[in-house]
Short mmCIF file of C-alpha atoms in Angstrom, two decimals:
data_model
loop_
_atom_site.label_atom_id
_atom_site.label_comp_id
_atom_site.label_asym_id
_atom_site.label_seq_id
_atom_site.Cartn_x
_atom_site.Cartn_y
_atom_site.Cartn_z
CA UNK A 34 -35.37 -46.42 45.54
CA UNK A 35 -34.87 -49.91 46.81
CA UNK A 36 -37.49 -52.60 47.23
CA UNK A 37 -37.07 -52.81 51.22
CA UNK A 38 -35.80 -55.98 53.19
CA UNK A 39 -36.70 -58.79 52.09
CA UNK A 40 -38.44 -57.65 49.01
CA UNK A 41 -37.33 -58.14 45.39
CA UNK A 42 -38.20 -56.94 41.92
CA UNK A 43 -41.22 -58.51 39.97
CA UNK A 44 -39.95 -61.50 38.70
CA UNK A 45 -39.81 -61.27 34.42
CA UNK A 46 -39.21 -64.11 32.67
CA UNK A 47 -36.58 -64.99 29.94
CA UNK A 48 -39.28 -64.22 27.27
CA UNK A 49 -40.58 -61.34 28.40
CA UNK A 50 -37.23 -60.20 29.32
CA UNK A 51 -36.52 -60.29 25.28
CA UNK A 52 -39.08 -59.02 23.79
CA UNK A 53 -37.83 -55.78 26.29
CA UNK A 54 -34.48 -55.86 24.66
CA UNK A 55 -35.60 -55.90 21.17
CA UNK A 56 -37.82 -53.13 21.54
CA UNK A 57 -35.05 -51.54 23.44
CA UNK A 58 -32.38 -51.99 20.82
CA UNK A 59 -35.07 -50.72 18.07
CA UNK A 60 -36.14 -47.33 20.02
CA UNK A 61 -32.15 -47.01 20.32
CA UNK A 62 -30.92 -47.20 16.41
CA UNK A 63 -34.08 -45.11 15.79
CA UNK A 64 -32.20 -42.62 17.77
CA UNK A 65 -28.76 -43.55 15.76
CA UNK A 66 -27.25 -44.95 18.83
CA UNK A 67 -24.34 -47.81 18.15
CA UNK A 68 -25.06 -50.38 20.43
CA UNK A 69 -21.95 -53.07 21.17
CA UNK A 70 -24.26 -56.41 22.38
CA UNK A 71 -23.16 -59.36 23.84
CA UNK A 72 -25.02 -61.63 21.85
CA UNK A 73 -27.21 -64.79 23.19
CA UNK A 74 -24.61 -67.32 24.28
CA UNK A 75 -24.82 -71.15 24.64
CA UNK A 76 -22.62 -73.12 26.52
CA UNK A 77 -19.19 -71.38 27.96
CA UNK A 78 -19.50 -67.80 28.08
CA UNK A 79 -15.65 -67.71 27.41
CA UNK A 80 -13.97 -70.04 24.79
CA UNK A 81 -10.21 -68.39 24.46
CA UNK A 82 -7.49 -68.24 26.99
CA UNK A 83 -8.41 -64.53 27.96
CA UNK A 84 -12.20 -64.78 28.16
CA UNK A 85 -11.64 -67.60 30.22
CA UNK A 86 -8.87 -66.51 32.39
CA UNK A 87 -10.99 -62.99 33.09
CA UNK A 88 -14.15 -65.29 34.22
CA UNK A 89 -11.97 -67.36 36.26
CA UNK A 90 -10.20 -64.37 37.92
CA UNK A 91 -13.96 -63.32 38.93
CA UNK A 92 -14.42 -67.24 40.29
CA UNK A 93 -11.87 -67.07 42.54
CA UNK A 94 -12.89 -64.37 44.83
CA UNK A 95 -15.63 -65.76 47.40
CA UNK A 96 -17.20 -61.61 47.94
CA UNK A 97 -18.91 -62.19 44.08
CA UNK A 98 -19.81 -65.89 45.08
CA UNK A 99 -23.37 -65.48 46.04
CA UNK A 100 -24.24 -62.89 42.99
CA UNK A 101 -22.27 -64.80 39.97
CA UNK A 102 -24.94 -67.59 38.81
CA UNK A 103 -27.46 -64.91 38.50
CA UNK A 104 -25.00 -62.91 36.15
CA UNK A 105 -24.24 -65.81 33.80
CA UNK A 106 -28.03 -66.25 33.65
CA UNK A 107 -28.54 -63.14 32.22
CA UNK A 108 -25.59 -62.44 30.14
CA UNK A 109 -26.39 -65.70 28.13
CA UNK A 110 -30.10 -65.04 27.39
CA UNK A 111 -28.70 -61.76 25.70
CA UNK A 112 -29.99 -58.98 28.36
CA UNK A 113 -26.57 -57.22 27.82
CA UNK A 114 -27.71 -54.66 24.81
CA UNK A 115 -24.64 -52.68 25.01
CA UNK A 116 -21.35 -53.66 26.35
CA UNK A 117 -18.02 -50.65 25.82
CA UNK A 118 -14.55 -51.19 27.30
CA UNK A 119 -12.81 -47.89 27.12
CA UNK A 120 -9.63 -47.14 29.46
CA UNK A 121 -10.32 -48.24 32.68
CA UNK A 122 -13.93 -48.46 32.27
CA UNK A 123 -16.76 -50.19 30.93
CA UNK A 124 -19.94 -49.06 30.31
CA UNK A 125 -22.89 -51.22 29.61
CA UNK A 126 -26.76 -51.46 29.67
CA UNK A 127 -28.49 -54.59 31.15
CA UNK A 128 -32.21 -55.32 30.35
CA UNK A 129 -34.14 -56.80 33.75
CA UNK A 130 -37.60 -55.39 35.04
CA UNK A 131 -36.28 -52.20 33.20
CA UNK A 132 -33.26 -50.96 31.71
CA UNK A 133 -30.70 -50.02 33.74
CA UNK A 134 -26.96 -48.39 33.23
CA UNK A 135 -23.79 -49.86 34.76
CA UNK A 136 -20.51 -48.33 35.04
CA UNK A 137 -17.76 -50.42 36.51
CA UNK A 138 -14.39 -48.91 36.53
CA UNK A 139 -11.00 -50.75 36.84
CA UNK A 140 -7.63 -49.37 38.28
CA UNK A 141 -4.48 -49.31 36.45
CA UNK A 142 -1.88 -51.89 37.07
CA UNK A 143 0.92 -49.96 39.27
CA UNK A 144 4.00 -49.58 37.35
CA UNK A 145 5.95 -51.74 39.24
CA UNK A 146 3.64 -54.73 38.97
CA UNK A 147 3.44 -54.08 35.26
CA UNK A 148 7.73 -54.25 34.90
CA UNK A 149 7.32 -57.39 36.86
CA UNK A 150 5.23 -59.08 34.76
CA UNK A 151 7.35 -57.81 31.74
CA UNK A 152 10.59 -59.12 33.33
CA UNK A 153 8.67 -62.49 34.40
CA UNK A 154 7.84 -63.08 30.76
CA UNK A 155 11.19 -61.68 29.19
CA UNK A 156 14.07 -64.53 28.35
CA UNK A 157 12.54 -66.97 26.46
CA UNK A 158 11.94 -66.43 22.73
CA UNK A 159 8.71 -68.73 22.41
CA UNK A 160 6.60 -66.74 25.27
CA UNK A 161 7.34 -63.91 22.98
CA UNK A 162 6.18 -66.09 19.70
CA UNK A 163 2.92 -67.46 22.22
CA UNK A 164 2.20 -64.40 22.85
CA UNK A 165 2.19 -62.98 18.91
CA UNK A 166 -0.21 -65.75 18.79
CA UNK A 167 -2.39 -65.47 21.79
CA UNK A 168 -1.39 -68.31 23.54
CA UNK A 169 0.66 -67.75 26.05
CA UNK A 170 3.61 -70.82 27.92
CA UNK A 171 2.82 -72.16 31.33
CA UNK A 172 5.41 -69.47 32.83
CA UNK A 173 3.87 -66.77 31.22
CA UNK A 174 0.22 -67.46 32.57
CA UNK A 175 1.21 -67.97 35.65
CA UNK A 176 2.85 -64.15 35.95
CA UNK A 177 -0.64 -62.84 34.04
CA UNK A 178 -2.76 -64.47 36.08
CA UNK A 179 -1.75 -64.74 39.06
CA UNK A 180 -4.37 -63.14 41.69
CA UNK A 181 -3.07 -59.75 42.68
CA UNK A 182 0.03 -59.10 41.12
CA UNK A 183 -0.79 -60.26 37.39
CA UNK A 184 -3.13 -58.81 34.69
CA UNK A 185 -6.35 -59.51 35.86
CA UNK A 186 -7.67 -57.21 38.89
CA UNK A 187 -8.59 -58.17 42.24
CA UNK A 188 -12.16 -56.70 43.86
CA UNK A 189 -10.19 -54.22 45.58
CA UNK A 190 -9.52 -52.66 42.17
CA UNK A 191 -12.97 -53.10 40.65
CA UNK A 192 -15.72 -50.89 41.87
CA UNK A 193 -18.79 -50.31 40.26
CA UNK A 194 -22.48 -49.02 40.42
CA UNK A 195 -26.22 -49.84 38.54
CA UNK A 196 -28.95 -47.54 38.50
CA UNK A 197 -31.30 -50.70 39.54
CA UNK A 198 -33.25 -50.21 43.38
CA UNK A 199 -30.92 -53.30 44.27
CA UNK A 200 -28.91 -52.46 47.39
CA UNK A 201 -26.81 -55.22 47.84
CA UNK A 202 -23.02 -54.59 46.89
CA UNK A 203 -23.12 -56.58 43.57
CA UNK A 204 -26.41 -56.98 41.62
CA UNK A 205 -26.94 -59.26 39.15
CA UNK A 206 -26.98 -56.30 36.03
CA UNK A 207 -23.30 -55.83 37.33
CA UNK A 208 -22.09 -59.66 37.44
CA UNK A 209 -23.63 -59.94 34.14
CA UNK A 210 -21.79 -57.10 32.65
CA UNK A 211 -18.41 -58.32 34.70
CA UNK A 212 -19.11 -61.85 32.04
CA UNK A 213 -19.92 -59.69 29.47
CA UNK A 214 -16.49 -58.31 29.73
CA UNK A 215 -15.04 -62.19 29.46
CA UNK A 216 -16.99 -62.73 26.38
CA UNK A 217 -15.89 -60.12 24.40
CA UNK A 218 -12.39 -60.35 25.61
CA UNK A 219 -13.16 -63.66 23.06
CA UNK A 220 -13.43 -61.44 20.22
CA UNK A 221 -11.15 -58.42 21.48
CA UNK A 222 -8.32 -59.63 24.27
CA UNK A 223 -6.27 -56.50 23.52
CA UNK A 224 -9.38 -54.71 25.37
CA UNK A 225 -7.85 -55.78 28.53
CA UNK A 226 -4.88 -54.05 28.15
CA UNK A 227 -6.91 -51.36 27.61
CA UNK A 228 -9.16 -51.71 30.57
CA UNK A 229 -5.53 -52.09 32.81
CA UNK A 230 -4.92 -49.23 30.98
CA UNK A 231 -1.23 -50.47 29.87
CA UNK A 232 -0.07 -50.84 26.61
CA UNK A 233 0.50 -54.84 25.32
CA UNK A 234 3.60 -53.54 22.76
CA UNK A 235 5.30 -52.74 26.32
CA UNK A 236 4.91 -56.52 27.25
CA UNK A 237 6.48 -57.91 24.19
CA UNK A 238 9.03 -55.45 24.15
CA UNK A 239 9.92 -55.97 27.73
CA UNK A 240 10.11 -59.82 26.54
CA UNK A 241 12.10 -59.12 23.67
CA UNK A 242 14.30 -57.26 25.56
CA UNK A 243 15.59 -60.45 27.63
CA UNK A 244 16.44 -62.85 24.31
CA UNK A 245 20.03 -63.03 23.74
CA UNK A 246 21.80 -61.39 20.82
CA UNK A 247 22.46 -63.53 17.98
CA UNK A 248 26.54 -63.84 17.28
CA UNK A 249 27.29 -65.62 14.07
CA UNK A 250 24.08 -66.80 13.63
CA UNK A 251 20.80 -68.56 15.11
CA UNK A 252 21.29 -72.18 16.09
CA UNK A 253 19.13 -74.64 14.78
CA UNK A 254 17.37 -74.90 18.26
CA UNK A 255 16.60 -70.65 17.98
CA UNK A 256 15.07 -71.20 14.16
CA UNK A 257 11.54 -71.33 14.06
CA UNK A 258 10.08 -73.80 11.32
CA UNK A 259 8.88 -72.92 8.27
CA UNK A 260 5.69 -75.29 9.10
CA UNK A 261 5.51 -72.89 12.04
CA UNK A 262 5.39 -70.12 10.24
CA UNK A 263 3.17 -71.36 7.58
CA UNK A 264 0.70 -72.17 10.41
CA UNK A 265 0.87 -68.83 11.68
CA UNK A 266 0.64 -66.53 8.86
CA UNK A 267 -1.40 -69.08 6.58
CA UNK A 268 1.43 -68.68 3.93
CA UNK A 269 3.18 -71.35 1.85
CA UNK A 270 7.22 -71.01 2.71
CA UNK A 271 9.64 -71.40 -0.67
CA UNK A 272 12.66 -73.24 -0.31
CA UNK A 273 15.92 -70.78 -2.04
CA UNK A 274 18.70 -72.29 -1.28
CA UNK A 275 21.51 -69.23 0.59
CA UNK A 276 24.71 -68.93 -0.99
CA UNK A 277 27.95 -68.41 0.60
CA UNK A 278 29.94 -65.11 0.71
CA UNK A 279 32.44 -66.27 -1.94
CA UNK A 280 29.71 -67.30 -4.21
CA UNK A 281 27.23 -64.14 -3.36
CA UNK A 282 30.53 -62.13 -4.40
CA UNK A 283 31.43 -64.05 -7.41
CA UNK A 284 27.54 -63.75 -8.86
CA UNK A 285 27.73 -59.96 -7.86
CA UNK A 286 30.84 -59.95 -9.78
CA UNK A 287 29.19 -61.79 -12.60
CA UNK A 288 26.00 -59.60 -12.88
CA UNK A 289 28.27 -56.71 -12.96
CA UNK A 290 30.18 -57.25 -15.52
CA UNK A 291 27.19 -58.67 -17.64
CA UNK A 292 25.08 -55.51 -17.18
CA UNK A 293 28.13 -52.91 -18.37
CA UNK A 294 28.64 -55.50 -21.26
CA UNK A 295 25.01 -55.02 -22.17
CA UNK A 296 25.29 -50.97 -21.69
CA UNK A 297 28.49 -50.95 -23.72
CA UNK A 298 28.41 -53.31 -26.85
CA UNK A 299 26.18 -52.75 -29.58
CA UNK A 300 24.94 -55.31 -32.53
CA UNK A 301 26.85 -54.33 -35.22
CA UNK A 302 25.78 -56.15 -38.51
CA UNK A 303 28.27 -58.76 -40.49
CA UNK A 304 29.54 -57.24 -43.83
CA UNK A 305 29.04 -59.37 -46.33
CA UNK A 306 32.45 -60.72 -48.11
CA UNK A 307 33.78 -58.72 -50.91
CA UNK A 308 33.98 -60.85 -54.16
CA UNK A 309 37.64 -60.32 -55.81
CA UNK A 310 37.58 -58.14 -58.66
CA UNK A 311 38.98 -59.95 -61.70
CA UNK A 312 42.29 -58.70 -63.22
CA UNK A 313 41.93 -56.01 -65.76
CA UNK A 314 42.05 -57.85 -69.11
CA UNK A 315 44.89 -56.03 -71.80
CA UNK A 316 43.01 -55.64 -75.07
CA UNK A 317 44.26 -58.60 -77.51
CA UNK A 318 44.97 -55.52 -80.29
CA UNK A 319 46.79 -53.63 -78.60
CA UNK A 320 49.34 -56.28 -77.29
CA UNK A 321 49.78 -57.19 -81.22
CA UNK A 322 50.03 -54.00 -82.61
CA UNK A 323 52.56 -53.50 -79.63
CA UNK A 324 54.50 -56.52 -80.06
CA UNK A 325 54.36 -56.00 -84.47
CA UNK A 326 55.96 -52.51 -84.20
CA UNK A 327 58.59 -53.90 -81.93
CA UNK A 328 59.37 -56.46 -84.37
CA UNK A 329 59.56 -54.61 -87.58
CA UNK A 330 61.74 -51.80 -85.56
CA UNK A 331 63.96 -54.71 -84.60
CA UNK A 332 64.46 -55.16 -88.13
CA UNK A 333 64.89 -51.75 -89.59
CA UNK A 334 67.47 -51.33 -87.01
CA UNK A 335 69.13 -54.45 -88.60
CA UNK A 336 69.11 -53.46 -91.88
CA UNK A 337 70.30 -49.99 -91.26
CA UNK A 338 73.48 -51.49 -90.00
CA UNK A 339 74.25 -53.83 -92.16
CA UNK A 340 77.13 -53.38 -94.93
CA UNK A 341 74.85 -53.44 -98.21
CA UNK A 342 72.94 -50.25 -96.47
CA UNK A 343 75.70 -48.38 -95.88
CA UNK A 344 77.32 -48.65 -99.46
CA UNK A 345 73.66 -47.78 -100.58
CA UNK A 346 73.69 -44.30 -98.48
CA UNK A 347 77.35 -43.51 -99.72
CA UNK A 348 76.23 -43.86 -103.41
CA UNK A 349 73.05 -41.58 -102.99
CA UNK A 350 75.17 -38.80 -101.20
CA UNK A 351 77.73 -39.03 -104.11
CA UNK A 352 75.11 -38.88 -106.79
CA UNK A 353 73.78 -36.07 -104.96
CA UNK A 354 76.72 -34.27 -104.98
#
């Protein structure tokens, strides 16, 4: 039920209006339900480029003009409790007088919108590195964002409802949910793709498919730094030096033929030199004895021939006789 022209809602202040949510949020983990809060913020409700770009999508449009302070109001003093972005939809509860449900759904980005703002970021390899990164070039935001053909959606595509008595076309429990939704996208900017309910790997692929094909190799203006890298991944980049072909074949070669020597040969000890064995020695007796016998055959064999030994023969036979 509404609260009639010209009538409002009993004012609560920002105090008051806490102490609700905390007993709120207790009474609703008592009950093991997982609240996702946007928590109390100070200063800009949106800090990255997404958060930022979804609050200044809603700025733009002059139908939430009148209803948008009062939504910033509350999302900062933390009357959001519960905030889920699901597939084209978000559902969230807002703390005011009472606490009230919102459901604001979001249409899906027609497929021929979505190819053109693939094609508008494919061709240039650093909106594909910017967008790895989360930051995106000046080309590539102006394709996203632009109002009704990039990412972001137009009121025409956003409808939504709150279970408050307020009958005017956008309360405040919806504009502070619609912030909500910029804040998180701090924490969580793949959410919108979600929300759109298109899938961000599409985008980069779509923007990979436009780079050119590398030929012999990339050019020095197509190499991203190793600084560049370091920055991105938070890794320290090693200098090794890239041999040529001949060389890569040559150490191939090399390790090759070093590994099946290793398989093949074995460690086989050093023998020890042989010492020369001495010459047998001749026993000193023996070459006497030897040498004797010779000598007194010698001389038998001399006397036996000579005249005086024959005569003496011829007178023993005749004696004999």
């Amino acid at each position: 039920m509404g609260y009639g022209y010209g009538r409002y809602a009993p004012y609560v202040s920002v105090a008051e209006r806490r102490k609700k949510v905390e007993k709120a949020v207790a009474k609703a983990k008592k009950a093991g339900a997982k609240l996702s809060p946007v928590e109390p913020i100070s200063g800009a409700i949106a800090k990255t480029f997404w958060g930022k770009a979804w609050c200044n999508n809603l700025e733009q449009y002059s139908d939430y003009a009148n209803r948008l302070p009062r939504g910033r109001t509350y999302v900062r003093n933390g009357s959001v409790i519960d905030l889920k972005i699901t597939a084209g939809e978000v559902r969230a509860q807002v703390m005011g007088s009472s606490l009230y449900t919102v459901d604001v759904t979001v249409t899906a980005v027609p497929g021929k919108q979505w190819q053109a703002i693939g094609a508008g970021c494919a061709g240039s390899i650093d909106s594909l590195v910017e967008l790895l990164q989360g930051k995106l070039s000046k080309g590539v935001m102006e394709h996203i964002c632009t109002p009704g053909t990039g990412l972001f959606p137009a009121p025409r595509e956003i409808k939504f409802k709150c279970s408050c008595p307020d009958r005017a076309s956008m309360c405040k429990h919806v504009a502070a949910v619609l912030y909500g939704v910029g804040a998180r996208l701090d924490q969580q900017p793949e959410m919108l793709f979600s929300l759109r309910r298109v899938d961000a790997k599409d985008l980069v692929a779509q923007a990979g498919a436009g780079l050119p094909k590398a030929k012999k190799g990339p050019t020095s203006s197509k190499v991203l730094e190793d600084s560049a890298l370091a920055d991105m991944f938070g890794i320290e980049m090693a200098e090794v030096a890239v041999p040529t072909k001949s060389a890569a074949r040559r150490s191939t070669a090399t390790a090759t033929h070093a590994t099946n020597a290793t398989k093949t040969t074995r460690k086989i000890p050093a023998k020890k030199p042989m010492k020369a064995k001495p010459p047998a020695k001749t026993p000193t007796g023996t070459r006497t004895s030897t040498s004797k016998t010779a000598v007194t055959s010698a001389k038998v064999g001399v006397a036996l021939k000579s005249p005086k030994h024959k005569a003496a023969t011829i007178t023993r036979r005749k004696k004999g006789e």
